């Protein structure tokens, strides 16, 4: 049985994953935090927390609110900064079998290019995921992902600055995600991941104030799964490059739905907060599903629901 997937078929070195189960940025730290809980080397890939040029403290507390079947967060890209990541995290990743993908974010196009340049050639880093979809920072982030032109500009700038495979992560907070995906693919993205969180708000009726320090946040978890699945379906129908599905994936059957909709791989996010082993459980469940159904190649399932 083969679960391996190629996420950058047009890239000179490619991005071959042993299986399609990845972690979602911001929900699995730098991977090291989870390594005592299960064998993280078994996963397809690990995507680390969004990384910026300078370290960031993130937004005002409170930054997390639970909702019905979901989670609102307004972390605001708290992270150690790219230089510390290269110094302290990459050497650990270099000894791992599982590929690590660095998620990057910036307030300017030049900032994205600088980040990509710094990460180029660093041992332990297998690819870059360009976050043009963070709803929780004042400038940049989701602004770039909201329209096809700026999304393409960021993608092109990152591609010029690095020889690593480039994944671009899209925001659902746009009027036509397929158009953004098409522009990003034309600008050279090796793969497209989606979705990031959906902008949301919660209000404390006693204090009569928003619950999040940042007022708005991003909704994730099971509540967003049908929306994410629909967007993955639309994007997979619009682009030739591999699509990575994300949004509310909690079980193997969730993941298989995304794969059948056209995703070549999946990312498990919020589910890791309630069950740290969720990515591994999802992987084991996919294996069982394939065994039961006599499916030898995971690639046979990709897009099968599209008819
Ligand atoms: C606490 C938290 C932090 C996140 N941080 C990032 C981030 O730094 N970069 C990014 O691209 N996405 C970030 N995300 C979005 C997730 O990677 C994912 O796209 C989203 O949560 C939807 O997937 P899920 O429903 O499985 O969590 C974050 C999500 C959460 C809940």
Coordinates of C-alpha atoms and ligand atoms in Angstrom, one line a residue:
X1 CA 0.0 0.0 0.0
X2 CA 1.4 3.4 -0.9
X3 CA 0.3 6.6 0.9
X4 CA 3.0 8.8 -0.6
X5 CA 2.1 12.1 -2.3
X6 CA 4.2 14.5 -4.4
X7 CA 3.3 18.1 -3.5
X8 CA 5.6 19.9 -5.9
X9 CA 5.6 17.9 -9.1
X10 CA 6.9 20.8 -11.2
X11 CA 9.7 21.8 -8.7
X12 CA 13.3 20.5 -9.5
X13 CA 13.7 18.7 -6.2
X14 CA 10.0 18.1 -5.5
X15 CA 8.3 17.7 -2.1
X16 CA 7.6 14.0 -1.6
X17 CA 5.6 13.1 1.5
X18 CA 5.5 9.6 2.9
X19 CA 1.8 10.1 3.5
X20 CA -0.7 13.0 3.2
X21 CA -1.2 14.0 6.8
X22 CA 0.4 17.2 7.8
X23 CA 0.0 19.5 10.8
X24 CA -1.5 23.0 10.4
X25 CA 0.6 26.0 11.2
X26 CA 0.1 27.5 14.6
X27 CA -1.4 24.4 16.1
X28 CA 1.7 22.2 16.4
X29 CA 4.4 24.7 17.6
X30 CA 7.7 23.7 16.1
X31 CA 7.0 20.0 16.3
X32 CA 9.3 19.6 19.2
X33 CA 6.5 20.3 21.7
X34 CA 4.7 17.1 20.5
X35 CA 7.6 14.8 20.1
X36 CA 7.2 13.2 23.6
X37 CA 3.5 12.5 23.0
X38 CA 3.8 10.3 19.9
X39 CA 6.2 9.5 17.1
X40 CA 5.9 12.6 15.0
X41 CA 8.3 11.2 12.4
X42 CA 5.4 9.1 11.1
X43 CA 3.6 12.1 9.8
X44 CA 3.7 13.3 6.2
X45 CA 5.0 16.8 7.1
X46 CA 5.1 19.3 9.9
X47 CA 4.2 22.9 9.3
X48 CA 5.6 25.2 12.0
X49 CA 4.1 28.4 13.6
X50 CA 3.9 31.5 11.3
X51 CA 7.3 33.1 11.3
X52 CA 8.1 36.8 10.8
X53 CA 11.4 38.7 10.3
X54 CA 11.4 40.0 13.8
X55 CA 10.1 38.2 17.0
X56 CA 6.5 39.1 17.8
X57 CA 4.6 39.0 21.2
X58 CA 1.2 38.7 19.5
X59 CA -2.0 40.4 20.3
X60 CA -3.6 41.5 23.6
X61 CA -5.1 38.8 25.8
X62 CA -7.6 37.1 25.8
X63 CA -6.7 35.5 22.5
X64 CA -8.8 32.3 22.5
X65 CA -12.5 31.8 22.8
X66 CA -14.3 28.5 22.4
X67 CA -17.5 28.6 20.2
X68 CA -20.0 25.9 19.2
X69 CA -17.9 23.3 17.5
X70 CA -15.1 25.7 17.0
X71 CA -12.4 28.0 18.3
X72 CA -11.9 31.7 17.8
X73 CA -8.2 32.8 18.0
X74 CA -6.5 36.1 17.7
X75 CA -2.9 35.1 18.5
X76 CA -1.4 37.7 16.2
X77 CA 1.6 35.7 15.0
X78 CA 3.4 35.4 18.3
X79 CA 6.7 33.8 17.3
X80 CA 10.4 33.7 17.9
X81 CA 11.4 35.4 14.6
X82 CA 13.2 33.9 11.6
X83 CA 16.8 34.2 12.9
X84 CA 16.1 32.3 16.1
X85 CA 14.2 29.7 14.1
X86 CA 17.2 29.2 11.9
X87 CA 19.6 29.1 14.9
X88 CA 17.6 27.0 17.3
X89 CA 14.9 24.9 15.5
X90 CA 16.3 24.1 12.0
X91 CA 19.3 22.1 13.4
X92 CA 16.9 19.9 15.3
X93 CA 14.7 19.4 12.2
X94 CA 17.8 18.5 10.1
X95 CA 18.0 15.2 12.0
X96 CA 14.3 14.4 11.5
X97 CA 12.9 12.1 8.8
X98 CA 9.7 14.1 8.6
X99 CA 9.9 17.1 6.4
X100 CA 9.4 20.5 8.1
X101 CA 7.7 23.3 6.2
X102 CA 8.2 26.9 7.5
X103 CA 5.1 29.1 7.4
X104 CA 6.0 32.8 6.8
X105 CA 4.1 36.0 7.2
X106 CA 5.0 39.7 6.7
X107 CA 3.4 43.1 6.4
X108 CA 5.2 43.8 3.1
X109 CA 6.0 42.0 -0.1
X110 CA 9.7 42.7 0.4
X111 CA 9.4 41.2 3.9
X112 CA 8.1 37.9 2.4
X113 CA 11.0 37.9 -0.1
X114 CA 13.5 38.5 2.7
X115 CA 12.1 35.7 4.8
X116 CA 12.2 33.3 1.9
X117 CA 15.8 34.4 1.1
X118 CA 16.9 33.7 4.7
X119 CA 15.4 30.3 4.7
X120 CA 16.8 29.2 1.4
X121 CA 19.4 26.5 1.7
X122 CA 19.0 26.1 5.5
X123 CA 19.4 22.4 6.4
X124 CA 16.2 21.0 8.0
X125 CA 13.8 23.1 6.0
X126 CA 12.0 21.3 3.2
X127 CA 9.6 24.0 1.9
X128 CA 8.0 27.3 2.6
X129 CA 4.3 27.9 3.2
X130 CA 3.4 31.5 2.4
X131 CA 0.7 32.7 4.8
X132 CA -1.2 35.4 2.9
X133 CA -4.2 34.6 5.0
X134 CA -3.7 35.6 8.7
X135 CA -6.7 37.6 9.8
X136 CA -5.1 38.6 13.1
X137 CA -2.5 41.2 12.2
X138 CA -3.1 44.9 11.5
X139 CA -1.3 45.1 8.1
X140 CA -0.4 42.5 5.5
X141 CA -1.4 38.9 6.1
X142 CA -5.0 38.3 4.8
X143 CA -4.9 41.6 3.0
X144 CA -2.5 40.1 0.4
X145 CA -4.6 37.0 0.1
X146 CA -7.9 38.8 -0.4
X147 CA -7.3 39.7 -4.1
X148 CA -5.7 37.8 -7.0
X149 CA -3.2 40.6 -7.9
X150 CA -1.5 41.0 -4.5
X151 CA -1.6 37.3 -3.9
X152 CA 0.2 36.7 -7.2
X153 CA 2.7 39.5 -6.4
X154 CA 3.7 37.9 -3.0
X155 CA 4.0 34.5 -4.6
X156 CA 6.2 35.7 -7.4
X157 CA 8.5 37.6 -5.0
X158 CA 8.9 34.5 -2.8
X159 CA 9.6 32.3 -5.8
X160 CA 12.4 34.5 -6.9
X161 CA 13.9 34.6 -3.5
X162 CA 14.1 30.8 -2.8
X163 CA 14.9 27.5 -4.5
X164 CA 12.7 25.7 -2.0
X165 CA 9.2 24.4 -3.0
X166 CA 6.6 27.1 -2.3
X167 CA 3.2 26.4 -0.9
X168 CA 0.8 29.4 -0.7
X169 CA -1.9 29.4 2.0
X170 CA -5.2 31.0 1.1
X171 CA -7.7 32.9 3.1
X172 CA -11.5 32.1 3.0
X173 CA -12.1 35.8 3.6
X174 CA -12.4 36.7 -0.1
X175 CA -15.1 36.8 -2.6
X176 CA -13.7 34.3 -5.1
X177 CA -11.1 31.9 -3.7
X178 CA -10.7 30.1 -7.0
X179 CA -9.7 33.3 -8.7
X180 CA -7.0 33.9 -6.1
X181 CA -5.8 30.3 -6.4
X182 CA -5.5 30.6 -10.2
X183 CA -3.5 33.8 -9.9
X184 CA -1.2 32.2 -7.3
X185 CA -0.7 29.1 -9.4
X186 CA 0.1 31.2 -12.5
X187 CA 2.6 33.2 -10.3
X188 CA 4.5 30.0 -9.7
X189 CA 3.2 28.4 -6.5
X190 CA 4.2 24.7 -6.3
X191 CA 1.1 23.9 -4.3
X192 CA -1.8 25.7 -2.6
X193 CA -3.1 25.1 0.9
X194 CA -6.4 26.2 2.2
X195 CA -8.2 27.4 4.3
X196 CA -6.9 29.6 7.0
X197 CA -9.4 30.7 9.6
X198 CA -12.7 32.5 8.9
X199 CA -13.0 36.0 10.5
X200 CA -15.3 36.0 13.5
X201 CA -16.2 37.8 16.7
X202 CA -17.7 36.9 20.1
X203 CA -19.3 39.2 22.7
X204 CA -19.6 38.9 26.4
X205 CA -23.2 40.0 27.1
X206 CA -22.4 40.8 30.8
X207 CA -19.5 43.2 30.2
X208 CA -21.1 44.2 26.8
X209 CA -17.6 44.0 25.3
X210 CA -16.0 41.7 22.7
X211 CA -14.4 38.7 24.3
X212 CA -11.1 38.9 22.4
X213 CA -8.6 41.5 23.2
X214 CA -8.2 42.1 19.4
X215 CA -12.0 42.3 19.1
X216 CA -12.0 40.0 16.0
X217 CA -10.4 36.6 15.5
X218 CA -10.3 33.6 13.2
X219 CA -12.7 30.7 13.5
X220 CA -11.4 27.2 13.2
X221 CA -12.4 23.6 14.1
X222 CA -15.3 21.4 13.0
X223 CA -17.6 24.4 12.6
X224 CA -15.7 25.4 9.4
X225 CA -15.3 22.0 7.8
X226 CA -18.1 22.2 5.2
X227 CA -17.0 25.7 4.2
X228 CA -13.3 24.5 3.9
X229 CA -14.4 21.4 2.0
X230 CA -16.4 23.5 -0.5
X231 CA -13.5 25.8 -1.1
X232 CA -11.1 22.9 -1.6
X233 CA -13.5 21.4 -4.1
X234 CA -13.7 24.8 -6.0
X235 CA -9.9 25.4 -6.0
X236 CA -9.0 21.8 -7.0
X237 CA -11.3 22.3 -10.0
X238 CA -9.5 25.5 -10.9
X239 CA -5.8 24.8 -10.7
X240 CA -3.4 22.1 -11.9
X241 CA -1.0 22.3 -8.9
X242 CA -1.6 20.1 -5.8
X243 CA -4.1 21.3 -3.3
X244 CA -3.7 20.8 0.5
X245 CA -7.0 20.8 2.4
X246 CA -7.4 22.2 5.9
X247 CA -10.2 23.3 8.1
X248 CA -12.0 21.3 10.8
X249 CA -10.3 18.0 10.0
X250 CA -10.6 15.9 13.2
X251 CA -11.0 12.3 12.0
X252 CA -9.8 10.1 9.2
X253 CA -13.2 10.4 7.5
X254 CA -12.9 14.2 7.5
X255 CA -9.5 13.9 5.8
X256 CA -10.8 11.4 3.3
X257 CA -13.6 13.8 2.3
X258 CA -11.0 16.5 1.6
X259 CA -8.9 14.0 -0.5
X260 CA -12.0 12.9 -2.4
X261 CA -12.8 16.5 -3.1
X262 CA -9.4 16.9 -4.7
X263 CA -6.9 17.5 -2.0
X264 CA -3.5 15.7 -2.4
X265 CA -2.8 16.2 1.3
X266 CA -4.5 17.5 4.5
X267 CA -3.5 19.5 7.5
X268 CA -4.8 18.8 11.0
X269 CA -5.1 22.0 13.1
X270 CA -7.5 22.7 16.0
X271 CA -8.1 19.0 16.6
X272 CA -4.6 18.7 18.1
X273 CA -5.7 20.9 21.0
X274 CA -8.2 18.4 22.2
X275 CA -6.3 15.3 21.1
X276 CA -2.6 15.9 20.6
X277 CA -2.4 12.5 18.7
X278 CA -5.1 13.6 16.2
X279 CA -2.7 13.8 13.2
X280 CA -1.5 10.3 13.9
X281 CA -5.1 9.0 14.5
X282 CA -6.1 10.6 11.2
X283 CA -3.2 8.8 9.4
X284 CA -4.0 5.4 11.0
X285 CA -7.6 5.8 10.0
X286 CA -6.8 6.6 6.4
X287 CA -4.6 3.4 6.3
X288 CA -7.4 1.3 7.7
X289 CA -9.9 2.8 5.2
X290 CA -7.5 1.9 2.4
X291 CA -6.9 -1.6 3.6
X292 CA -10.7 -2.2 4.1
X293 CA -11.5 -0.9 0.6
X294 CA -8.6 -2.7 -1.1
X295 CA -7.1 0.7 -2.2
X296 CA -3.4 0.3 -2.9
X297 CA -2.6 3.9 -3.8
X298 CA -3.7 6.9 -2.0
X299 CA -3.5 8.9 -5.2
X300 CA -6.4 6.8 -6.5
X301 CA -8.7 8.6 -4.0
X302 CA -7.6 12.1 -4.9
X303 CA -10.6 13.9 -6.5
X304 CA -12.6 10.8 -6.8
X305 CA -15.8 12.5 -5.6
X306 CA -15.6 15.0 -8.5
X307 CA -17.0 12.5 -11.0
Ligands
LIG1 C1 -4.3 29.1 17.6 C2 -4.1 29.1 16.1 C3 -3.0 29.6 15.6 C4 -2.8 29.7 14.2 N1 -1.7 30.2 13.6 C5 -1.5 30.2 12.3 C6 -0.2 30.7 11.7 O1 0.7 31.1 12.4 N2 -0.1 30.6 10.4 C7 -1.1 30.1 9.6 O2 -0.9 30.1 8.3 N3 -2.2 29.6 10.1 C8 -2.4 29.6 11.4 N4 -3.6 29.1 11.9 C9 -4.6 28.5 11.0 C10 -4.5 27.0 11.0 O3 -3.2 26.6 10.5 C11 -5.6 26.5 10.0 O4 -5.5 27.0 8.8 C12 -7.0 26.8 10.6 O5 -7.0 26.7 12.0 C13 -8.1 25.9 10.0 O6 -7.8 24.5 10.3 P1 -8.4 23.7 11.6 O7 -9.9 24.0 11.6 O8 -8.0 22.3 11.4 O9 -7.7 24.3 12.8 C14 -3.8 29.1 13.3 C15 -4.9 28.5 13.9 C16 -5.1 28.5 15.3 C17 -6.3 27.8 15.8

